[in-house]
PDB file of C-alpha atoms in Angstrom:
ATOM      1  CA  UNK B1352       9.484  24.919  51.566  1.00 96.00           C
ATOM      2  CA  UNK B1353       8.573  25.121  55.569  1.00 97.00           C
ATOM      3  CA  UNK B1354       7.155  21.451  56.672  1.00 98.00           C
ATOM      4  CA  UNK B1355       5.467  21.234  60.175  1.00 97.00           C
ATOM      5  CA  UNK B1356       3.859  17.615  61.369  1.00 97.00           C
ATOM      6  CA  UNK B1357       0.835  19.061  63.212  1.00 96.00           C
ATOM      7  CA  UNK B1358       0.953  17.470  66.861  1.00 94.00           C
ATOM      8  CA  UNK B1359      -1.540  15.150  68.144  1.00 91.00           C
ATOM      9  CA  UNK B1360      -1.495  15.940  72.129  1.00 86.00           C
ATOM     10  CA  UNK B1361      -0.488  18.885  73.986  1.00 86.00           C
ATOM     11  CA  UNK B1362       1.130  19.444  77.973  1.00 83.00           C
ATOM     12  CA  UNK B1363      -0.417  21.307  80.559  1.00 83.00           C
ATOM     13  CA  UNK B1364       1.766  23.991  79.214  1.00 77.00           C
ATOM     14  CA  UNK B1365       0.364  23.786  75.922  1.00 81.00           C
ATOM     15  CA  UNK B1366       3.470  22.501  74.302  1.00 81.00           C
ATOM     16  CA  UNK B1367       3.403  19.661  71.621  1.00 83.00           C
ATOM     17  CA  UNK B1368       4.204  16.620  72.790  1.00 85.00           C
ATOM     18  CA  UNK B1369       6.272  13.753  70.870  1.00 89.00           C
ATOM     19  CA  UNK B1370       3.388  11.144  70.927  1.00 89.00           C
ATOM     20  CA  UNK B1371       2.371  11.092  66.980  1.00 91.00           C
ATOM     21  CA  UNK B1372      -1.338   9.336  67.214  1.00 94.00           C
ATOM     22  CA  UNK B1373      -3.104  11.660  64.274  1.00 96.00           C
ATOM     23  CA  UNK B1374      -1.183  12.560  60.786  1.00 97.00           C
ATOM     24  CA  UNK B1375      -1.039  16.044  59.290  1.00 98.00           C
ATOM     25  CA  UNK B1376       1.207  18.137  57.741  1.00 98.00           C
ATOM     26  CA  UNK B1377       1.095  21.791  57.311  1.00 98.00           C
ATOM     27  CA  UNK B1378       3.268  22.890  54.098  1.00 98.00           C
ATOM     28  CA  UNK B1379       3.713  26.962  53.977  1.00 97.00           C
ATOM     29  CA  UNK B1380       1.200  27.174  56.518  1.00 96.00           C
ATOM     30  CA  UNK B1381      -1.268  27.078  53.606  1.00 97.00           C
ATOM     31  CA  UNK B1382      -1.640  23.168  51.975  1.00 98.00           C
ATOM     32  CA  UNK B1383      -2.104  20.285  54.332  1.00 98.00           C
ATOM     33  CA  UNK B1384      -1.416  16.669  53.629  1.00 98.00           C
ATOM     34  CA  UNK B1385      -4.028  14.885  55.481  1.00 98.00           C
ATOM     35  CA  UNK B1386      -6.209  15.727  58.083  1.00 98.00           C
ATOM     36  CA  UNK B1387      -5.697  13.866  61.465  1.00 97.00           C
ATOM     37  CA  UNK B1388      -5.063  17.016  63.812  1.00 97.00           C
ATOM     38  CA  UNK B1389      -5.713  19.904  61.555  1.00 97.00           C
ATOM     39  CA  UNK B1390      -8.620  20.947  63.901  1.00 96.00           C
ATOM     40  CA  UNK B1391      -6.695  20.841  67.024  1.00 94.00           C
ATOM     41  CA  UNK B1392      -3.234  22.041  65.957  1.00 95.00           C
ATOM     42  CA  UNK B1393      -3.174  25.034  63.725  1.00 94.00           C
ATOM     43  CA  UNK B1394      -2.901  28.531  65.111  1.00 93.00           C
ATOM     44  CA  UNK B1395      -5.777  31.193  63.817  1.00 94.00           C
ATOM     45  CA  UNK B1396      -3.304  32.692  61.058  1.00 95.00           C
ATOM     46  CA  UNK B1397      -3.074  29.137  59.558  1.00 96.00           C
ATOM     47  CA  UNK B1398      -6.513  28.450  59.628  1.00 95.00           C
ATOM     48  CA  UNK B1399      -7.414  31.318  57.692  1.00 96.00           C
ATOM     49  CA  UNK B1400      -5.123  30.576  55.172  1.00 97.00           C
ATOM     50  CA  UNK B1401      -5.539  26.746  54.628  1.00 98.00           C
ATOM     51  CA  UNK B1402      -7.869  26.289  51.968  1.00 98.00           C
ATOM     52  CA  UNK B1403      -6.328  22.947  50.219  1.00 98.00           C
ATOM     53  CA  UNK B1404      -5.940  19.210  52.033  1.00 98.00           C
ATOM     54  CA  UNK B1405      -4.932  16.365  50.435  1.00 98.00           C
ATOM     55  CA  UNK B1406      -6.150  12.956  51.283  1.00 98.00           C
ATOM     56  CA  UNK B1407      -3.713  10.058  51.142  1.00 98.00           C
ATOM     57  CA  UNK B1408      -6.211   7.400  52.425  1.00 98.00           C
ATOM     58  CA  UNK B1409      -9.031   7.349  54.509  1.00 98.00           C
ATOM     59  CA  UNK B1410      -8.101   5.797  57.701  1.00 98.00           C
ATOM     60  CA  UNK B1411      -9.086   7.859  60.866  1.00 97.00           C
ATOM     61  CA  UNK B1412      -5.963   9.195  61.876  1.00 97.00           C
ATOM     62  CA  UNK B1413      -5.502  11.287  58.330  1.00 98.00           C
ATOM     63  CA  UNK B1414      -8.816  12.382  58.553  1.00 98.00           C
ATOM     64  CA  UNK B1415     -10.448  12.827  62.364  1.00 97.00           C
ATOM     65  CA  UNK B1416     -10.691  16.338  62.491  1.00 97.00           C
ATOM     66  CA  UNK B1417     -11.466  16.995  58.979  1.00 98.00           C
ATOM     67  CA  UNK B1418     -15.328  17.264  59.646  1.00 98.00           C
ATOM     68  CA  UNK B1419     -14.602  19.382  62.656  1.00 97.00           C
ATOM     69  CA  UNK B1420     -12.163  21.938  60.628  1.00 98.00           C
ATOM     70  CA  UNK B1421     -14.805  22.484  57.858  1.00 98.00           C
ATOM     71  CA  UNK B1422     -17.260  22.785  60.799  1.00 97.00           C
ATOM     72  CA  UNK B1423     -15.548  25.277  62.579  1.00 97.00           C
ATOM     73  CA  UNK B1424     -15.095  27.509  59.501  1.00 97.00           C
ATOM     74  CA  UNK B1425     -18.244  27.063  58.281  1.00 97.00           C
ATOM     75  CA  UNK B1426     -20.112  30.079  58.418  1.00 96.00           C
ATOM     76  CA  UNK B1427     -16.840  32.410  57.302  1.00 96.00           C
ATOM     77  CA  UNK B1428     -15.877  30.432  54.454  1.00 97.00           C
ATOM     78  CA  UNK B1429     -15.657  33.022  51.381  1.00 97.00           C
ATOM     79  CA  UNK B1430     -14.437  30.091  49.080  1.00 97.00           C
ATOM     80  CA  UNK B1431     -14.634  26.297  49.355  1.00 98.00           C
ATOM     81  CA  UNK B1432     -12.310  24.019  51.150  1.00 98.00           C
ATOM     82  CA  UNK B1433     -10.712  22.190  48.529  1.00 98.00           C
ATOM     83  CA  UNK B1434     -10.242  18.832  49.778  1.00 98.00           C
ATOM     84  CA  UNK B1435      -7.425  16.645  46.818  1.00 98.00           C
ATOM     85  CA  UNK B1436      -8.130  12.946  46.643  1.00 98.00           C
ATOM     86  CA  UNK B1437      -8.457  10.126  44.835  1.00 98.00           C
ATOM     87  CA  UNK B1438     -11.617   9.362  43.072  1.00 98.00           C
ATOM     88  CA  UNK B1439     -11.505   6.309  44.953  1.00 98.00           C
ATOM     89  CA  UNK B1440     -11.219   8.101  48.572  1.00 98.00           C
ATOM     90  CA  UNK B1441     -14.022  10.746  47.268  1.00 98.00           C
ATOM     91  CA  UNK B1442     -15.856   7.965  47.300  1.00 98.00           C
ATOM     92  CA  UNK B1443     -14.578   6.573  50.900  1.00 98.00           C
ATOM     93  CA  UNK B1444     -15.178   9.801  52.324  1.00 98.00           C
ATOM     94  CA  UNK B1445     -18.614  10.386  51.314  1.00 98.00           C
ATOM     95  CA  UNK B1446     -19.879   7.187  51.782  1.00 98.00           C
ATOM     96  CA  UNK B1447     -18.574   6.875  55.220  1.00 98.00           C
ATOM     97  CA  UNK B1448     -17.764   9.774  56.642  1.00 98.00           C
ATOM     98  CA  UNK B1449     -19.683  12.864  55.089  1.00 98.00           C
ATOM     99  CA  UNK B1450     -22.770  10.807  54.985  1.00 98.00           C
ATOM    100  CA  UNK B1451     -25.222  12.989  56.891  1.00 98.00           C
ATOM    101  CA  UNK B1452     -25.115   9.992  59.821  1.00 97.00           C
ATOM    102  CA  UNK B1453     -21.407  10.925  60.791  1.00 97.00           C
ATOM    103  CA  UNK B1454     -20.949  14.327  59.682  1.00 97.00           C
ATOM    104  CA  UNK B1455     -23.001  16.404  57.173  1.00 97.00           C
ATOM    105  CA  UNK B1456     -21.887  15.993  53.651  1.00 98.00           C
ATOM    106  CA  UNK B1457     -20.450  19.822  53.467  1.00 98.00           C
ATOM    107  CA  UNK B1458     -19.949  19.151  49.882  1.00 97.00           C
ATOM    108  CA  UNK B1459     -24.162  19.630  49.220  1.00 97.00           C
ATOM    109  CA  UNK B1460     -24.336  22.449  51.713  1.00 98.00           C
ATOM    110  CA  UNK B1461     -23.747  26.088  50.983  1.00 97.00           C
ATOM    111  CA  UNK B1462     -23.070  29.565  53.422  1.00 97.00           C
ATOM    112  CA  UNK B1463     -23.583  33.103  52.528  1.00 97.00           C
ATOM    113  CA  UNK B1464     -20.419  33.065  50.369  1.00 97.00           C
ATOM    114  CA  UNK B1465     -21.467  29.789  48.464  1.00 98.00           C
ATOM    115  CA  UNK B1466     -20.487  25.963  48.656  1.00 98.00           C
ATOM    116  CA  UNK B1467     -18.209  25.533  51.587  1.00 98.00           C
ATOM    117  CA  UNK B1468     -16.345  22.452  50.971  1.00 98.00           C
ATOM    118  CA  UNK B1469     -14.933  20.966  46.772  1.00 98.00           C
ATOM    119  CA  UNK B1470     -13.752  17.608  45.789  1.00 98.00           C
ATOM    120  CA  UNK B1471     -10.762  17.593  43.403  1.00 98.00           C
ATOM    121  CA  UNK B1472      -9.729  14.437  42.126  1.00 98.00           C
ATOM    122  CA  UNK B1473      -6.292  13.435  41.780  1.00 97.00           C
ATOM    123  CA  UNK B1474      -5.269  12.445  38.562  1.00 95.00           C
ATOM    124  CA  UNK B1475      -2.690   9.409  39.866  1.00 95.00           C
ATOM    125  CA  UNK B1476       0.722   9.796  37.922  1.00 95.00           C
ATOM    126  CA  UNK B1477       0.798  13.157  36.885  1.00 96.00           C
ATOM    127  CA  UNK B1478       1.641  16.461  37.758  1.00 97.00           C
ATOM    128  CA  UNK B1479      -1.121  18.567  39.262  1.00 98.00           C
ATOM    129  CA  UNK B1480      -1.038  21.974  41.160  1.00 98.00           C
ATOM    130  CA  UNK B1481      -2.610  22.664  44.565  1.00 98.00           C
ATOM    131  CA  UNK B1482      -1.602  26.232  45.450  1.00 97.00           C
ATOM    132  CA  UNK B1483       1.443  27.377  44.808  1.00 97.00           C
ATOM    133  CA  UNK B1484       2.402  24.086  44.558  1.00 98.00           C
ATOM    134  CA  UNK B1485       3.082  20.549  42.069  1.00 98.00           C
ATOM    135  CA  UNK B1486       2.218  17.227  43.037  1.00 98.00           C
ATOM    136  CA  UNK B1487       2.302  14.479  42.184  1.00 98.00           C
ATOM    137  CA  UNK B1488       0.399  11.136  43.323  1.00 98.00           C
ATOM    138  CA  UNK B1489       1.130   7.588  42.952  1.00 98.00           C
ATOM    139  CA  UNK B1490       0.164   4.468  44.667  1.00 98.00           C
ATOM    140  CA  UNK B1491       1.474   2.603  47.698  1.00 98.00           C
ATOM    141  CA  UNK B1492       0.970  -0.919  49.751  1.00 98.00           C
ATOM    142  CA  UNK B1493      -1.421  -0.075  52.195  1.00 98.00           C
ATOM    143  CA  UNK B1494      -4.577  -1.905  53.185  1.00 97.00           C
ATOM    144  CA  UNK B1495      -7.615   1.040  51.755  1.00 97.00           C
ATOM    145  CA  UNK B1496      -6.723   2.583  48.448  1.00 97.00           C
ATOM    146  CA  UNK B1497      -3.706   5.277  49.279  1.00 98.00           C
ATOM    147  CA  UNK B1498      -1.145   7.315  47.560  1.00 98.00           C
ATOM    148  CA  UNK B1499       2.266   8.694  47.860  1.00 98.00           C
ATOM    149  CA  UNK B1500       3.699  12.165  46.708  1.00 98.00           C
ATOM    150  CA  UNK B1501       5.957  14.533  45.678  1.00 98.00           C
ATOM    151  CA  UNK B1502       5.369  18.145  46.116  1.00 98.00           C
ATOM    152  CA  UNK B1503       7.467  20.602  44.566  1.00 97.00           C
ATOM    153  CA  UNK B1504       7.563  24.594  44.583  1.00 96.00           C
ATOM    154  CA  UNK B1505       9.468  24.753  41.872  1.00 88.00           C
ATOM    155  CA  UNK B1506      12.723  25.319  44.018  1.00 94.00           C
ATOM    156  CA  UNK B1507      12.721  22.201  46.413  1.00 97.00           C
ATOM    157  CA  UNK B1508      10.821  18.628  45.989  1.00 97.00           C
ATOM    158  CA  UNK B1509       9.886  16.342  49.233  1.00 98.00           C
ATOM    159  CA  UNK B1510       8.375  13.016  48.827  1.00 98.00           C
ATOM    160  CA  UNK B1511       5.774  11.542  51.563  1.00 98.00           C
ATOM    161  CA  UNK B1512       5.109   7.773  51.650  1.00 98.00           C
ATOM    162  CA  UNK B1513       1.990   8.231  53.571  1.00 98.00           C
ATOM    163  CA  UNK B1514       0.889   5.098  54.602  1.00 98.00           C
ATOM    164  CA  UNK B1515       2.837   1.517  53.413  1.00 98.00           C
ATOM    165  CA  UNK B1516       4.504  -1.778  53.534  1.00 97.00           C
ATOM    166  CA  UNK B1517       6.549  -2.765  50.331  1.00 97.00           C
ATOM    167  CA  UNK B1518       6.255  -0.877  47.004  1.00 97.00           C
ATOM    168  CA  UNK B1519       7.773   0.077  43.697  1.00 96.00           C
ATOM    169  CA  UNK B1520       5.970   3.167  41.652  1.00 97.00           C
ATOM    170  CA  UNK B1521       6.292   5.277  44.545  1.00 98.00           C
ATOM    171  CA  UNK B1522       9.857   4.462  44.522  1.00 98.00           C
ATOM    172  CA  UNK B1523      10.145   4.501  40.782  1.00 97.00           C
ATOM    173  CA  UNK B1524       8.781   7.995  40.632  1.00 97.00           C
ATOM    174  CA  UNK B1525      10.970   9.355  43.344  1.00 97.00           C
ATOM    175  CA  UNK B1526      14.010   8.329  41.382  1.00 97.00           C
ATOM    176  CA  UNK B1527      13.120   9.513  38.401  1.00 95.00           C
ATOM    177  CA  UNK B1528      13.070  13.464  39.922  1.00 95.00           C
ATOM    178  CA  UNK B1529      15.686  15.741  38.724  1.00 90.00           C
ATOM    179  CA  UNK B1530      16.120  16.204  42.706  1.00 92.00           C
ATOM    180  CA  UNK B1531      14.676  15.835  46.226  1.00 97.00           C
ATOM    181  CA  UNK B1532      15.420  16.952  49.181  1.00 97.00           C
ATOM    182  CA  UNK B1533      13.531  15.541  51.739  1.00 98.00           C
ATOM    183  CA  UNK B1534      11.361  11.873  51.744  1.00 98.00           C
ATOM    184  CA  UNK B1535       8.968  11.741  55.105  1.00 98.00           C
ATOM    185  CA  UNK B1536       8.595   8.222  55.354  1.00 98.00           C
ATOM    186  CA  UNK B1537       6.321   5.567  57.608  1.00 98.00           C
ATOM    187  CA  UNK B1538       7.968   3.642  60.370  1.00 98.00           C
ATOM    188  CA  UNK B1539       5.038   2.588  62.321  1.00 98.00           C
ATOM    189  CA  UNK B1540       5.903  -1.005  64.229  1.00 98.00           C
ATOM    190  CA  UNK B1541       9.020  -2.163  65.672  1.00 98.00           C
ATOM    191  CA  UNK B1542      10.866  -5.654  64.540  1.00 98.00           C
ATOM    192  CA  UNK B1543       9.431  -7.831  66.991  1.00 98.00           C
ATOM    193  CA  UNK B1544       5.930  -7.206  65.915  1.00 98.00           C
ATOM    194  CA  UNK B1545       6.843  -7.724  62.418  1.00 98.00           C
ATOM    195  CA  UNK B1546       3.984  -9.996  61.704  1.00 98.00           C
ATOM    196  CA  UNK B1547       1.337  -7.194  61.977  1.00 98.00           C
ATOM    197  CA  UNK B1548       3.412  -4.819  60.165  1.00 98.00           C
ATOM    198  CA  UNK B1549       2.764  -6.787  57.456  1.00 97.00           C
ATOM    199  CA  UNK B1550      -0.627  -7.554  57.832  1.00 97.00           C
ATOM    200  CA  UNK B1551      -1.591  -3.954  58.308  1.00 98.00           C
ATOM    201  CA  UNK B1552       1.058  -2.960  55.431  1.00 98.00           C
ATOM    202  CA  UNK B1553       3.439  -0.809  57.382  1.00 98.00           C
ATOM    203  CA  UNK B1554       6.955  -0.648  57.982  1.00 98.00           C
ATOM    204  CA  UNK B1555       9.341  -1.596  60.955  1.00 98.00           C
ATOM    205  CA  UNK B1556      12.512   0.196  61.209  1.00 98.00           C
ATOM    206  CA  UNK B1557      14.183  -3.424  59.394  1.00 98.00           C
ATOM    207  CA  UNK B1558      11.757  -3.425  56.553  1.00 98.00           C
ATOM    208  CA  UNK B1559      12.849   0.302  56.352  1.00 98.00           C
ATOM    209  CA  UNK B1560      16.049  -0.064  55.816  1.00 97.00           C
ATOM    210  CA  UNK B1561      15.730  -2.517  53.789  1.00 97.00           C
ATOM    211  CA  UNK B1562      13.127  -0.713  51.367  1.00 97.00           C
ATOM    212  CA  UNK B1563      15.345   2.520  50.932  1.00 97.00           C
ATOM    213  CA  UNK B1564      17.498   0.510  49.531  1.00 96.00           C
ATOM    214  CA  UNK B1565      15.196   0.720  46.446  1.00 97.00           C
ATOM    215  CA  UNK B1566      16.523   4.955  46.796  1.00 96.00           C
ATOM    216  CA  UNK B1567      18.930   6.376  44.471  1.00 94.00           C
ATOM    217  CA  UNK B1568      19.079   9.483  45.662  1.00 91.00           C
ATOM    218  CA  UNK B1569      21.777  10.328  47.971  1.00 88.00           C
ATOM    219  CA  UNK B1570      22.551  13.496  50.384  1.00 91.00           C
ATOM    220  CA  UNK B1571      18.513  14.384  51.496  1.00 96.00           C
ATOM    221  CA  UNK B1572      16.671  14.295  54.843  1.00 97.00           C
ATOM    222  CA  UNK B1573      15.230  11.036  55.864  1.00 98.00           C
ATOM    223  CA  UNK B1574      12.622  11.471  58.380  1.00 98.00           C
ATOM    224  CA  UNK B1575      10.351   8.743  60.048  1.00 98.00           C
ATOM    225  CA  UNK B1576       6.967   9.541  60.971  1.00 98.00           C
ATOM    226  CA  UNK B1577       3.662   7.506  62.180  1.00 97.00           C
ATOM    227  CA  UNK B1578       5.874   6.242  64.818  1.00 97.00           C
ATOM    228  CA  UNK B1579       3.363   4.388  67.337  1.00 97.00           C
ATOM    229  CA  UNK B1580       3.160   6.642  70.668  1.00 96.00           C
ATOM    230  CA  UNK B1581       3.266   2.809  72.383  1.00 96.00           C
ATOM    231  CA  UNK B1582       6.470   1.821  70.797  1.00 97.00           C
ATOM    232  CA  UNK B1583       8.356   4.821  69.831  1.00 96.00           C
ATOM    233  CA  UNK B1584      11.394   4.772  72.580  1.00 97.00           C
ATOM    234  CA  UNK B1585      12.411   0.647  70.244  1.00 98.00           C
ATOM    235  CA  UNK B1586      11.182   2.079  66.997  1.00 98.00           C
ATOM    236  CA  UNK B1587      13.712   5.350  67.920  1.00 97.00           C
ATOM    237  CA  UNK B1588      16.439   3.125  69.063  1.00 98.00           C
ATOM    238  CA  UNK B1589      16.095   0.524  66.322  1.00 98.00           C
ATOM    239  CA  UNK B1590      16.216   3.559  63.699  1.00 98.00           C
ATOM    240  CA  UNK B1591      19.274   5.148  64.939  1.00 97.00           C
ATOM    241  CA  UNK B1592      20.642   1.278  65.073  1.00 97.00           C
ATOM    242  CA  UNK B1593      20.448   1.346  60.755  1.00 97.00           C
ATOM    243  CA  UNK B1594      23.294   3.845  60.752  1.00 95.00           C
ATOM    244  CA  UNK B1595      21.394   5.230  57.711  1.00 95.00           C
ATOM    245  CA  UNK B1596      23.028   8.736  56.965  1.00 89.00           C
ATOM    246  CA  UNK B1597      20.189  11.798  57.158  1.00 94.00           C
ATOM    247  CA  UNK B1598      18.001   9.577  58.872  1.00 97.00           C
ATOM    248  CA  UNK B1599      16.062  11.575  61.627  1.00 97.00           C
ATOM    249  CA  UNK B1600      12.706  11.076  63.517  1.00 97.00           C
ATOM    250  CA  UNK B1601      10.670  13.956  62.641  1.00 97.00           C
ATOM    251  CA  UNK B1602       8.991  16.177  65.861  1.00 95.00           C
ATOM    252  CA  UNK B1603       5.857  17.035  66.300  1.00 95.00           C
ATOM    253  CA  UNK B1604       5.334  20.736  66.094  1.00 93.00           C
ATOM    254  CA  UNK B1605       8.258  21.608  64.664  1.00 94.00           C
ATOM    255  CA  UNK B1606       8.883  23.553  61.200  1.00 96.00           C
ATOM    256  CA  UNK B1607      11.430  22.088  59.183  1.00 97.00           C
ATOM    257  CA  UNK B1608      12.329  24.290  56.134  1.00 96.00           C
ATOM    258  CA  UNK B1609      13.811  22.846  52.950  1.00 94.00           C
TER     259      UNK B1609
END
């Protein structure tokens, strides 16, 4: 399974930069999970072959460019954009974001081809494919309705957290797989600012550690994403300060394979 966190800013040389501000990641260069930058980052081969995003949560920085991808493809769309949430984000979305006042709701609107953009609810809790692909959804602390997954290709499993402070059924459903290999997990404030961690229900690298605790698998890649571009040099430091084996800070732009 090849992984790439889609970057949020580019150099004058075009190259990614490390500053994380928008969430998407690009599995087989065909699924995304989430939406933040998938307008801006993919090359033209992966946008003609992403045709299925899943929608942890709603907030803006899973889902800016969402409009603007569908947009873009609009008119050469020979099947629908299949866009995987919750019934409760379906909702979200169309009432506040594909609402004809922010964006045209694609999901009413149709090109030569036919409809360009589907809603497939999640069924929360069980298995359900997307691709070539099985996930599966389950809920986590955040402050809008949002989920947590494991995807699986039948060879290797990796588990995102998406967005969250404290939980238990995403942590009781990532011990209960036969195996996993990877977990891409939040670590979005550092310690001193604590306090609105936990009001906006995300993680510092000491509620972290203390929250993989609740792990029992042992020997797979641990990497931190939705670092905060304005704190990520402490969060970094204060990471590497856990002395967690496998515990990484995943790049921007880079393909991990798995």
């Amino acid at each position: 399974m090849r992984i790439q966190l889609l970057p949020s800013t580019f150099d004058a040389d075009g190259c990614a930069t490390q500053e994380q501000r928008l969430t998407c990641f690009l599995i087989d260069d065909c699924v995304a999970v989430d939406a933040g930058s998938i307008a801006i980052a993919l090359t033209n081969e992966q946008r003609s072959r992403v045709r299925d995003i899943i929608v942890t949560h709603p907030h803006m920085d899973h889902i800016a460019s969402l409009p603007i991808f569908i947009d873009d493809l609009y008119p050469t769309l020979n099947e629908p954009m299949r866009v995987h949430a919750t019934p409760e984000v379906i909702d979200l979305l169309e009432r506040d974001v594909f609402n004809w006042n922010v964006y045209p709701r694609f999901s009413e609107l149709t090109n030569d081809y036919g409809p360009v953009m589907k809603y497939v609810p999640i069924p929360v809790g069980e298995p359900f494919p997307v691709a070539h692909l099985t996930v599966t959804a389950v809920p986590v602390n955040h402050i809008v309705p949002t989920v947590g997954l494991i995807v699986s290709d039948d060879k290797k499993s990796v588990a995102f957290s998406s967005d969250t402070a404290e939980t238990d059924e995403f942590w009781k459903l990532l011990n209960q797989a036969q195996h996993l290999d990877a977990l891409l997990i939040e670590a979005s404030f550092p310690n001193r600012l604590a306090q609105l961690a936990e009001v906006s229900r995300h993680f510092t690298p000491a509620s972290l550690g203390e929250e993989l605790r609740k792990l029992n698998h042992n020997g797979l890649d641990i990497m931190a994403v939705h670092i905060k571009p304005a704190y990520r040099e402490e969060i970094i430091e204060q990471l590497n300060a856990l002395q967690i084996p496998n515990l990484k800070v995943m790049e921007p732009g880079k393909t991990y394979d798995w």
